[in-house]
């Protein structure tokens, strides 16, 4: 299983490299990969010194969504560390220092770029109104054996609504 996990990590890193370089070419900017000790902060930076901007990006892949109009984003809010007492630590969205959250919709061959602050505000708004849908596995052991990782607690956000609620969003 360690070999499979390492392969999965390497493939994820390769996908991030491909996407980051494509975005850098698209926006005519430079690229910095976060290779440091704080990998949870962001995956890469796109920057353009002549224009005075730097955008940190957190990237995630979606292999399930098959429709923009009916699909949902699965946004990791927390990670369960212990199945017995349901100990949960902060997930990707809570720990990231990124400015943008990039979701690669592999089945649709689309990329969605969302502003992290706008995404967090949408989740807070939905939670306060009681409309936030949450996904978490019922069987932690089954999750671990299938995914080789700890189970997550995630927000399910309708794609169309999420994009419309973020004036900074882009779909490629």
PDB file of N, CA, C and O in Angstrom, residues 18 29 94 122:
ATOM      1  N   UNK A  18       1.627  20.181 -14.320  1.00  0.00           N
ATOM      2  CA  UNK A  18       1.051  20.425 -15.647  1.00  0.00           C
ATOM      3  C   UNK A  18       0.075  21.596 -15.604  1.00  0.00           C
ATOM      4  O   UNK A  18       0.120  22.506 -16.431  1.00  0.00           O
ATOM      5  N   UNK A  29       2.864  34.616 -16.899  1.00  0.00           N
ATOM      6  CA  UNK A  29       3.485  34.929 -15.618  1.00  0.00           C
ATOM      7  C   UNK A  29       4.486  33.846 -15.227  1.00  0.00           C
ATOM      8  O   UNK A  29       4.630  32.832 -15.904  1.00  0.00           O
ATOM      9  N   UNK A  94      -9.537  24.946   5.326  1.00  0.00           N
ATOM     10  CA  UNK A  94      -9.295  25.707   6.558  1.00  0.00           C
ATOM     11  C   UNK A  94      -7.821  26.030   6.780  1.00  0.00           C
ATOM     12  O   UNK A  94      -7.504  27.022   7.411  1.00  0.00           O
ATOM     13  N   UNK A 122     -19.141  31.699   1.276  1.00  0.00           N
ATOM     14  CA  UNK A 122     -20.305  30.945   0.804  1.00  0.00           C
ATOM     15  C   UNK A 122     -20.611  29.791   1.752  1.00  0.00           C
ATOM     16  O   UNK A 122     -21.768  29.576   2.113  1.00  0.00           O
TER      17      UNK A 122
END
